[in-house]
mmCIF file of N, CA, C and O in Angstrom:
data_model
loop_
_atom_site.group_PDB
_atom_site.id
_atom_site.type_symbol
_atom_site.label_atom_id
_atom_site.label_comp_id
_atom_site.label_asym_id
_atom_site.label_seq_id
_atom_site.Cartn_x
_atom_site.Cartn_y
_atom_site.Cartn_z
ATOM 1 N N MET R 1 10.700 8.090 -4.851
ATOM 2 C CA MET R 1 10.917 6.840 -4.138
ATOM 3 C C MET R 1 12.115 6.095 -4.708
ATOM 4 O O MET R 1 13.160 6.061 -4.095
ATOM 5 N N TYR R 2 11.953 5.481 -5.857
ATOM 6 C CA TYR R 2 13.015 4.704 -6.482
ATOM 7 C C TYR R 2 13.277 5.287 -7.866
ATOM 8 O O TYR R 2 12.592 4.949 -8.828
ATOM 9 N N SER R 3 14.266 6.129 -7.968
ATOM 10 C CA SER R 3 14.505 6.849 -9.216
ATOM 11 C C SER R 3 14.876 5.937 -10.375
ATOM 12 O O SER R 3 14.609 6.248 -11.514
ATOM 13 N N GLY R 4 15.488 4.806 -10.097
ATOM 14 C CA GLY R 4 15.885 3.900 -11.163
ATOM 15 C C GLY R 4 14.824 2.901 -11.556
ATOM 16 O O GLY R 4 14.999 2.135 -12.495
ATOM 17 N N LEU R 5 13.700 2.904 -10.855
ATOM 18 C CA LEU R 5 12.644 1.937 -11.116
ATOM 19 C C LEU R 5 11.998 2.207 -12.473
ATOM 20 O O LEU R 5 11.694 3.341 -12.813
ATOM 21 N N ARG R 6 11.801 1.166 -13.255
ATOM 22 C CA ARG R 6 11.184 1.265 -14.572
ATOM 23 C C ARG R 6 9.801 0.621 -14.489
ATOM 24 O O ARG R 6 9.605 -0.365 -13.789
ATOM 25 N N TYR R 7 8.847 1.180 -15.207
ATOM 26 C CA TYR R 7 7.474 0.681 -15.189
ATOM 27 C C TYR R 7 7.083 0.221 -16.585
ATOM 28 O O TYR R 7 7.319 0.928 -17.560
ATOM 29 N N GLY R 8 6.467 -0.956 -16.645
ATOM 30 C CA GLY R 8 6.015 -1.469 -17.923
ATOM 31 C C GLY R 8 4.625 -2.050 -17.814
ATOM 32 O O GLY R 8 4.150 -2.389 -16.729
ATOM 33 N N LEU R 9 3.975 -2.169 -18.954
ATOM 34 C CA LEU R 9 2.637 -2.742 -19.035
ATOM 35 C C LEU R 9 2.674 -3.848 -20.077
ATOM 36 O O LEU R 9 3.183 -3.648 -21.185
ATOM 37 N N MET R 10 2.155 -5.017 -19.710
ATOM 38 C CA MET R 10 2.103 -6.142 -20.633
ATOM 39 C C MET R 10 0.686 -6.698 -20.599
ATOM 40 O O MET R 10 0.159 -7.018 -19.529
ATOM 41 N N ILE R 11 0.066 -6.783 -21.771
ATOM 42 C CA ILE R 11 -1.295 -7.304 -21.893
ATOM 43 C C ILE R 11 -1.250 -8.517 -22.819
ATOM 44 O O ILE R 11 -0.712 -8.433 -23.923
ATOM 45 N N GLY R 12 -1.801 -9.626 -22.380
ATOM 46 C CA GLY R 12 -1.856 -10.835 -23.188
ATOM 47 C C GLY R 12 -3.273 -11.157 -23.609
ATOM 48 O O GLY R 12 -4.242 -10.645 -23.043
ATOM 49 N N ASN R 13 -3.389 -12.006 -24.625
ATOM 50 C CA ASN R 13 -4.687 -12.461 -25.123
ATOM 51 C C ASN R 13 -5.578 -11.274 -25.484
ATOM 52 O O ASN R 13 -6.726 -11.184 -25.071
ATOM 53 N N SER R 14 -5.027 -10.365 -26.258
ATOM 54 C CA SER R 14 -5.735 -9.135 -26.592
ATOM 55 C C SER R 14 -6.400 -9.218 -27.958
ATOM 56 O O SER R 14 -5.845 -9.766 -28.903
ATOM 57 N N ASP R 15 -7.597 -8.650 -28.043
ATOM 58 C CA ASP R 15 -8.282 -8.538 -29.326
ATOM 59 C C ASP R 15 -7.742 -7.368 -30.144
ATOM 60 O O ASP R 15 -8.040 -7.237 -31.323
ATOM 61 N N GLU R 16 -6.986 -6.494 -29.489
ATOM 62 C CA GLU R 16 -6.406 -5.333 -30.172
ATOM 63 C C GLU R 16 -5.300 -5.791 -31.122
ATOM 64 O O GLU R 16 -4.650 -6.803 -30.891
ATOM 65 N N LEU R 17 -5.068 -5.027 -32.160
ATOM 66 C CA LEU R 17 -4.006 -5.345 -33.115
ATOM 67 C C LEU R 17 -2.682 -4.709 -32.718
ATOM 68 O O LEU R 17 -1.710 -4.785 -33.448
ATOM 69 N N GLY R 18 -2.640 -4.072 -31.585
ATOM 70 C CA GLY R 18 -1.440 -3.418 -31.076
ATOM 71 C C GLY R 18 -1.811 -2.607 -29.848
ATOM 72 O O GLY R 18 -2.891 -2.765 -29.287
ATOM 73 N N VAL R 19 -0.905 -1.735 -29.443
ATOM 74 C CA VAL R 19 -1.173 -0.870 -28.296
ATOM 75 C C VAL R 19 -2.247 0.130 -28.718
ATOM 76 O O VAL R 19 -2.061 0.901 -29.648
ATOM 77 N N CYS R 20 -3.390 0.087 -28.045
ATOM 78 C CA CYS R 20 -4.516 0.928 -28.453
ATOM 79 C C CYS R 20 -4.329 2.370 -27.953
ATOM 80 O O CYS R 20 -3.591 2.620 -27.000
ATOM 81 N N PRO R 21 -4.981 3.335 -28.610
ATOM 82 C CA PRO R 21 -4.853 4.744 -28.234
ATOM 83 C C PRO R 21 -5.188 5.021 -26.767
ATOM 84 O O PRO R 21 -4.579 5.878 -26.137
ATOM 85 N N ARG R 22 -6.135 4.293 -26.211
ATOM 86 C CA ARG R 22 -6.524 4.498 -24.814
ATOM 87 C C ARG R 22 -5.352 4.202 -23.880
ATOM 88 O O ARG R 22 -5.098 4.929 -22.915
ATOM 89 N N ILE R 23 -4.600 3.140 -24.169
ATOM 90 C CA ILE R 23 -3.426 2.805 -23.353
ATOM 91 C C ILE R 23 -2.359 3.886 -23.493
ATOM 92 O O ILE R 23 -1.746 4.297 -22.515
ATOM 93 N N VAL R 24 -2.168 4.371 -24.708
ATOM 94 C CA VAL R 24 -1.174 5.415 -24.931
ATOM 95 C C VAL R 24 -1.548 6.687 -24.175
ATOM 96 O O VAL R 24 -0.717 7.301 -23.511
ATOM 97 N N SER R 25 -2.822 7.072 -24.233
ATOM 98 C CA SER R 25 -3.222 8.327 -23.589
ATOM 99 C C SER R 25 -3.173 8.232 -22.063
ATOM 100 O O SER R 25 -2.909 9.225 -21.392
ATOM 101 N N HIS R 26 -3.406 7.052 -21.502
ATOM 102 C CA HIS R 26 -3.380 6.896 -20.045
ATOM 103 C C HIS R 26 -2.065 6.325 -19.528
ATOM 104 O O HIS R 26 -1.824 6.336 -18.326
ATOM 105 N N GLY R 27 -1.215 5.842 -20.423
ATOM 106 C CA GLY R 27 -0.006 5.163 -19.993
ATOM 107 C C GLY R 27 1.273 5.873 -20.367
ATOM 108 O O GLY R 27 2.301 5.228 -20.552
ATOM 109 N N ASP R 28 1.231 7.204 -20.471
ATOM 110 C CA ASP R 28 2.417 7.926 -20.917
ATOM 111 C C ASP R 28 3.554 7.886 -19.898
ATOM 112 O O ASP R 28 4.684 8.227 -20.227
ATOM 113 N N ASN R 29 3.283 7.427 -18.679
ATOM 114 C CA ASN R 29 4.357 7.305 -17.692
ATOM 115 C C ASN R 29 5.002 5.924 -17.684
ATOM 116 O O ASN R 29 5.970 5.711 -16.966
ATOM 117 N N PHE R 30 4.459 5.002 -18.476
ATOM 118 C CA PHE R 30 5.098 3.691 -18.595
ATOM 119 C C PHE R 30 6.365 3.823 -19.424
ATOM 120 O O PHE R 30 6.425 4.587 -20.387
ATOM 121 N N ASP R 31 7.376 3.043 -19.064
ATOM 122 C CA ASP R 31 8.618 3.029 -19.830
ATOM 123 C C ASP R 31 8.512 2.103 -21.032
ATOM 124 O O ASP R 31 9.240 2.259 -22.002
ATOM 125 N N PHE R 32 7.617 1.137 -20.962
ATOM 126 C CA PHE R 32 7.341 0.279 -22.112
ATOM 127 C C PHE R 32 5.940 -0.304 -21.987
ATOM 128 O O PHE R 32 5.410 -0.431 -20.884
ATOM 129 N N MET R 33 5.332 -0.604 -23.140
ATOM 130 C CA MET R 33 3.992 -1.186 -23.190
ATOM 131 C C MET R 33 3.994 -2.284 -24.246
ATOM 132 O O MET R 33 4.510 -2.073 -25.348
ATOM 133 N N PHE R 34 3.441 -3.430 -23.902
ATOM 134 C CA PHE R 34 3.348 -4.559 -24.821
ATOM 135 C C PHE R 34 1.923 -5.060 -24.898
ATOM 136 O O PHE R 34 1.223 -5.105 -23.884
ATOM 137 N N VAL R 35 1.520 -5.479 -26.081
ATOM 138 C CA VAL R 35 0.246 -6.167 -26.272
ATOM 139 C C VAL R 35 0.542 -7.431 -27.064
ATOM 140 O O VAL R 35 1.065 -7.375 -28.179
ATOM 141 N N PHE R 36 0.251 -8.583 -26.447
ATOM 142 C CA PHE R 36 0.410 -9.871 -27.113
ATOM 143 C C PHE R 36 -0.959 -10.360 -27.564
ATOM 144 O O PHE R 36 -1.937 -10.233 -26.833
ATOM 145 N N ARG R 37 -1.013 -10.931 -28.745
ATOM 146 C CA ARG R 37 -2.304 -11.380 -29.281
ATOM 147 C C ARG R 37 -2.834 -12.620 -28.574
ATOM 148 O O ARG R 37 -4.036 -12.819 -28.484
ATOM 149 N N GLU R 38 -1.939 -13.463 -28.095
ATOM 150 C CA GLU R 38 -2.328 -14.708 -27.425
ATOM 151 C C GLU R 38 -1.878 -14.675 -25.965
ATOM 152 O O GLU R 38 -1.150 -13.779 -25.555
ATOM 153 N N ASP R 39 -2.295 -15.691 -25.204
ATOM 154 C CA ASP R 39 -1.806 -15.824 -23.830
ATOM 155 C C ASP R 39 -0.299 -16.070 -23.811
ATOM 156 O O ASP R 39 0.406 -15.571 -22.952
ATOM 157 N N THR R 40 0.161 -16.864 -24.748
ATOM 158 C CA THR R 40 1.585 -17.157 -24.876
ATOM 159 C C THR R 40 2.127 -16.371 -26.065
ATOM 160 O O THR R 40 1.653 -16.540 -27.189
ATOM 161 N N PRO R 41 3.104 -15.500 -25.847
ATOM 162 C CA PRO R 41 3.625 -14.696 -26.955
ATOM 163 C C PRO R 41 4.351 -15.550 -27.990
ATOM 164 O O PRO R 41 4.892 -16.610 -27.675
ATOM 165 N N SER R 42 4.344 -15.075 -29.225
ATOM 166 C CA SER R 42 5.108 -15.737 -30.285
ATOM 167 C C SER R 42 6.599 -15.560 -29.987
ATOM 168 O O SER R 42 6.984 -14.747 -29.138
ATOM 169 N N ASN R 43 7.448 -16.295 -30.690
ATOM 170 C CA ASN R 43 8.892 -16.152 -30.499
ATOM 171 C C ASN R 43 9.350 -14.727 -30.785
ATOM 172 O O ASN R 43 10.173 -14.176 -30.059
ATOM 173 N N LYS R 44 8.808 -14.125 -31.836
ATOM 174 C CA LYS R 44 9.172 -12.746 -32.192
ATOM 175 C C LYS R 44 8.769 -11.782 -31.073
ATOM 176 O O LYS R 44 9.553 -10.928 -30.669
ATOM 177 N N GLU R 45 7.527 -11.920 -30.580
ATOM 178 C CA GLU R 45 7.050 -11.058 -29.496
ATOM 179 C C GLU R 45 7.901 -11.254 -28.233
ATOM 180 O O GLU R 45 8.282 -10.287 -27.579
ATOM 181 N N TRP R 46 8.183 -12.517 -27.892
ATOM 182 C CA TRP R 46 8.943 -12.809 -26.679
ATOM 183 C C TRP R 46 10.366 -12.249 -26.764
ATOM 184 O O TRP R 46 10.863 -11.664 -25.793
ATOM 185 N N ASN R 47 11.021 -12.438 -27.902
ATOM 186 C CA ASN R 47 12.384 -11.919 -28.067
ATOM 187 C C ASN R 47 12.417 -10.404 -27.937
ATOM 188 O O ASN R 47 13.318 -9.854 -27.296
ATOM 189 N N LEU R 48 11.453 -9.728 -28.531
ATOM 190 C CA LEU R 48 11.380 -8.276 -28.407
ATOM 191 C C LEU R 48 11.142 -7.879 -26.958
ATOM 192 O O LEU R 48 11.810 -6.979 -26.430
ATOM 193 N N PHE R 49 10.223 -8.563 -26.280
ATOM 194 C CA PHE R 49 9.927 -8.277 -24.883
ATOM 195 C C PHE R 49 11.176 -8.435 -24.015
ATOM 196 O O PHE R 49 11.511 -7.547 -23.217
ATOM 197 N N VAL R 50 11.887 -9.534 -24.176
ATOM 198 C CA VAL R 50 13.099 -9.784 -23.388
ATOM 199 C C VAL R 50 14.139 -8.701 -23.649
ATOM 200 O O VAL R 50 14.766 -8.190 -22.716
ATOM 201 N N ASN R 51 14.336 -8.323 -24.915
ATOM 202 C CA ASN R 51 15.312 -7.285 -25.241
ATOM 203 C C ASN R 51 14.938 -5.938 -24.622
ATOM 204 O O ASN R 51 15.800 -5.221 -24.107
ATOM 205 N N VAL R 52 13.665 -5.590 -24.655
ATOM 206 C CA VAL R 52 13.220 -4.318 -24.078
ATOM 207 C C VAL R 52 13.403 -4.335 -22.557
ATOM 208 O O VAL R 52 13.881 -3.364 -21.962
ATOM 209 N N VAL R 53 13.065 -5.443 -21.914
ATOM 210 C CA VAL R 53 13.246 -5.545 -20.464
ATOM 211 C C VAL R 53 14.729 -5.453 -20.111
ATOM 212 O O VAL R 53 15.106 -4.751 -19.165
ATOM 213 N N LYS R 54 15.586 -6.110 -20.872
ATOM 214 C CA LYS R 54 17.033 -6.040 -20.612
ATOM 215 C C LYS R 54 17.550 -4.609 -20.756
ATOM 216 O O LYS R 54 18.347 -4.150 -19.930
ATOM 217 N N ARG R 55 17.101 -3.901 -21.791
ATOM 218 C CA ARG R 55 17.519 -2.501 -21.967
ATOM 219 C C ARG R 55 17.060 -1.645 -20.795
ATOM 220 O O ARG R 55 17.794 -0.789 -20.298
ATOM 221 N N ASN R 56 15.847 -1.881 -20.326
ATOM 222 C CA ASN R 56 15.322 -1.112 -19.203
ATOM 223 C C ASN R 56 16.045 -1.451 -17.899
ATOM 224 O O ASN R 56 16.220 -0.582 -17.050
ATOM 225 N N LEU R 57 16.478 -2.685 -17.730
ATOM 226 C CA LEU R 57 17.294 -3.036 -16.570
ATOM 227 C C LEU R 57 18.632 -2.310 -16.613
ATOM 228 O O LEU R 57 19.114 -1.822 -15.587
ATOM 229 N N ASN R 58 19.230 -2.235 -17.784
ATOM 230 C CA ASN R 58 20.492 -1.515 -17.956
ATOM 231 C C ASN R 58 20.311 -0.030 -17.613
ATOM 232 O O ASN R 58 21.134 0.567 -16.910
ATOM 233 N N ILE R 59 19.234 0.562 -18.109
ATOM 234 C CA ILE R 59 18.932 1.969 -17.807
ATOM 235 C C ILE R 59 18.731 2.150 -16.301
ATOM 236 O O ILE R 59 19.268 3.088 -15.701
ATOM 237 N N SER R 60 17.996 1.244 -15.695
ATOM 238 C CA SER R 60 17.743 1.315 -14.258
ATOM 239 C C SER R 60 19.053 1.262 -13.475
ATOM 240 O O SER R 60 19.252 2.030 -12.531
ATOM 241 N N ASN R 61 19.943 0.353 -13.865
ATOM 242 C CA ASN R 61 21.235 0.238 -13.184
ATOM 243 C C ASN R 61 22.046 1.526 -13.306
ATOM 244 O O ASN R 61 22.664 1.974 -12.333
ATOM 245 N N LYS R 62 22.045 2.131 -14.480
ATOM 246 C CA LYS R 62 22.784 3.383 -14.672
ATOM 247 C C LYS R 62 22.196 4.501 -13.817
ATOM 248 O O LYS R 62 22.927 5.273 -13.194
ATOM 249 N N LEU R 63 20.871 4.603 -13.773
ATOM 250 C CA LEU R 63 20.226 5.632 -12.952
ATOM 251 C C LEU R 63 20.531 5.422 -11.469
ATOM 252 O O LEU R 63 20.830 6.377 -10.742
ATOM 253 N N GLU R 64 20.470 4.178 -11.014
ATOM 254 C CA GLU R 64 20.788 3.873 -9.621
ATOM 255 C C GLU R 64 22.238 4.205 -9.298
ATOM 256 O O GLU R 64 22.535 4.716 -8.221
ATOM 257 N N ASN R 65 23.152 3.927 -10.240
ATOM 258 C CA ASN R 65 24.564 4.249 -10.022
ATOM 259 C C ASN R 65 24.779 5.753 -9.914
ATOM 260 O O ASN R 65 25.597 6.206 -9.105
ATOM 261 N N ILE R 66 24.083 6.523 -10.729
ATOM 262 C CA ILE R 66 24.194 7.984 -10.645
ATOM 263 C C ILE R 66 23.810 8.450 -9.244
ATOM 264 O O ILE R 66 24.490 9.273 -8.637
ATOM 265 N N ILE R 67 22.740 7.899 -8.723
ATOM 266 C CA ILE R 67 22.249 8.316 -7.415
ATOM 267 C C ILE R 67 23.164 7.821 -6.291
ATOM 268 O O ILE R 67 23.535 8.577 -5.397
ATOM 269 N N SER R 68 23.559 6.552 -6.358
ATOM 270 C CA SER R 68 24.346 5.979 -5.260
ATOM 271 C C SER R 68 25.781 6.502 -5.231
ATOM 272 O O SER R 68 26.411 6.495 -4.185
ATOM 273 N N GLU R 69 26.287 6.962 -6.371
ATOM 274 C CA GLU R 69 27.665 7.446 -6.432
ATOM 275 C C GLU R 69 27.761 8.961 -6.414
ATOM 276 O O GLU R 69 28.816 9.517 -6.707
ATOM 277 N N LYS R 70 26.693 9.637 -6.034
ATOM 278 C CA LYS R 70 26.678 11.103 -6.118
ATOM 279 C C LYS R 70 27.743 11.766 -5.250
ATOM 280 O O LYS R 70 28.191 12.855 -5.561
ATOM 281 N N ASN R 71 28.179 11.110 -4.198
ATOM 282 C CA ASN R 71 29.173 11.713 -3.311
ATOM 283 C C ASN R 71 30.570 11.109 -3.468
ATOM 284 O O ASN R 71 31.433 11.354 -2.641
ATOM 285 N N THR R 72 30.768 10.320 -4.522
ATOM 286 C CA THR R 72 32.089 9.726 -4.733
ATOM 287 C C THR R 72 32.905 10.561 -5.713
ATOM 288 O O THR R 72 32.369 11.241 -6.573
ATOM 289 N N LYS R 73 34.210 10.483 -5.560
ATOM 290 C CA LYS R 73 35.115 11.314 -6.346
ATOM 291 C C LYS R 73 35.180 10.881 -7.816
ATOM 292 O O LYS R 73 35.204 11.713 -8.711
ATOM 293 N N ASN R 74 35.206 9.598 -8.075
ATOM 294 C CA ASN R 74 35.408 9.082 -9.433
ATOM 295 C C ASN R 74 34.112 8.628 -10.107
ATOM 296 O O ASN R 74 34.105 7.689 -10.889
ATOM 297 N N LYS R 75 33.021 9.294 -9.832
ATOM 298 C CA LYS R 75 31.733 8.911 -10.414
ATOM 299 C C LYS R 75 31.715 9.204 -11.910
ATOM 300 O O LYS R 75 32.427 10.078 -12.408
ATOM 301 N N ILE R 76 30.880 8.467 -12.623
ATOM 302 C CA ILE R 76 30.678 8.708 -14.051
ATOM 303 C C ILE R 76 29.755 9.906 -14.191
ATOM 304 O O ILE R 76 28.721 9.994 -13.539
ATOM 305 N N ARG R 77 30.136 10.824 -15.060
ATOM 306 C CA ARG R 77 29.312 12.020 -15.291
ATOM 307 C C ARG R 77 28.802 11.980 -16.730
ATOM 308 O O ARG R 77 29.569 11.806 -17.661
ATOM 309 N N TYR R 78 27.517 12.148 -16.895
ATOM 310 C CA TYR R 78 26.892 12.160 -18.212
ATOM 311 C C TYR R 78 26.551 13.595 -18.594
ATOM 312 O O TYR R 78 26.043 14.355 -17.772
ATOM 313 N N SER R 79 26.828 13.963 -19.833
ATOM 314 C CA SER R 79 26.482 15.309 -20.284
ATOM 315 C C SER R 79 25.057 15.377 -20.826
ATOM 316 O O SER R 79 24.506 16.456 -20.996
ATOM 317 N N CYS R 80 24.464 14.207 -21.104
ATOM 318 C CA CYS R 80 23.097 14.177 -21.624
ATOM 319 C C CYS R 80 22.459 12.843 -21.263
ATOM 320 O O CYS R 80 23.103 11.799 -21.351
ATOM 321 N N ILE R 81 21.219 12.886 -20.859
ATOM 322 C CA ILE R 81 20.420 11.684 -20.636
ATOM 323 C C ILE R 81 19.102 11.903 -21.370
ATOM 324 O O ILE R 81 18.405 12.880 -21.117
ATOM 325 N N GLU R 82 18.796 11.011 -22.292
ATOM 326 C CA GLU R 82 17.599 11.162 -23.126
ATOM 327 C C GLU R 82 16.668 9.981 -22.906
ATOM 328 O O GLU R 82 17.098 8.835 -22.870
ATOM 329 N N LYS R 83 15.396 10.264 -22.769
ATOM 330 C CA LYS R 83 14.388 9.211 -22.724
ATOM 331 C C LYS R 83 13.920 8.982 -24.157
ATOM 332 O O LYS R 83 13.231 9.810 -24.730
ATOM 333 N N ASN R 84 14.319 7.874 -24.716
ATOM 334 C CA ASN R 84 14.055 7.576 -26.115
ATOM 335 C C ASN R 84 12.773 6.722 -26.238
ATOM 336 O O ASN R 84 12.534 5.855 -25.422
ATOM 337 N N ILE R 85 11.997 6.985 -27.257
ATOM 338 C CA ILE R 85 10.797 6.211 -27.525
ATOM 339 C C ILE R 85 10.977 5.471 -28.844
ATOM 340 O O ILE R 85 11.336 6.077 -29.857
ATOM 341 N N GLU R 86 10.762 4.158 -28.824
ATOM 342 C CA GLU R 86 10.856 3.335 -30.023
ATOM 343 C C GLU R 86 9.472 2.765 -30.343
ATOM 344 O O GLU R 86 8.686 2.502 -29.438
ATOM 345 N N PHE R 87 9.192 2.589 -31.617
ATOM 346 C CA PHE R 87 7.924 2.004 -32.066
ATOM 347 C C PHE R 87 8.229 0.748 -32.870
ATOM 348 O O PHE R 87 9.086 0.751 -33.747
ATOM 349 N N TYR R 88 7.536 -0.333 -32.570
ATOM 350 C CA TYR R 88 7.753 -1.631 -33.247
ATOM 351 C C TYR R 88 6.424 -2.117 -33.815
ATOM 352 O O TYR R 88 5.383 -2.008 -33.175
ATOM 353 N N ASP R 89 6.488 -2.693 -35.006
ATOM 354 C CA ASP R 89 5.289 -3.290 -35.631
ATOM 355 C C ASP R 89 5.092 -4.711 -35.143
ATOM 356 O O ASP R 89 5.984 -5.399 -34.856
#
């Protein structure tokens, strides 16, 4: 459907101390997962969330450009595209 679309999961007011194993085992197709301890995230949590969303928007734009420019002469060609996984405490 939408090749550049990114999927994320955000859970607030959680009793968990982080992303629980159940979410990891069922959410392997998510591009990012967040668990906030309160309804309102701390400044550290919010800044990380915003940065991750911005990175995913950038990735989405690049993927969309690859698709939309597939028939143009001067398109950008990538020799490698990697789906990177980061872990944050």
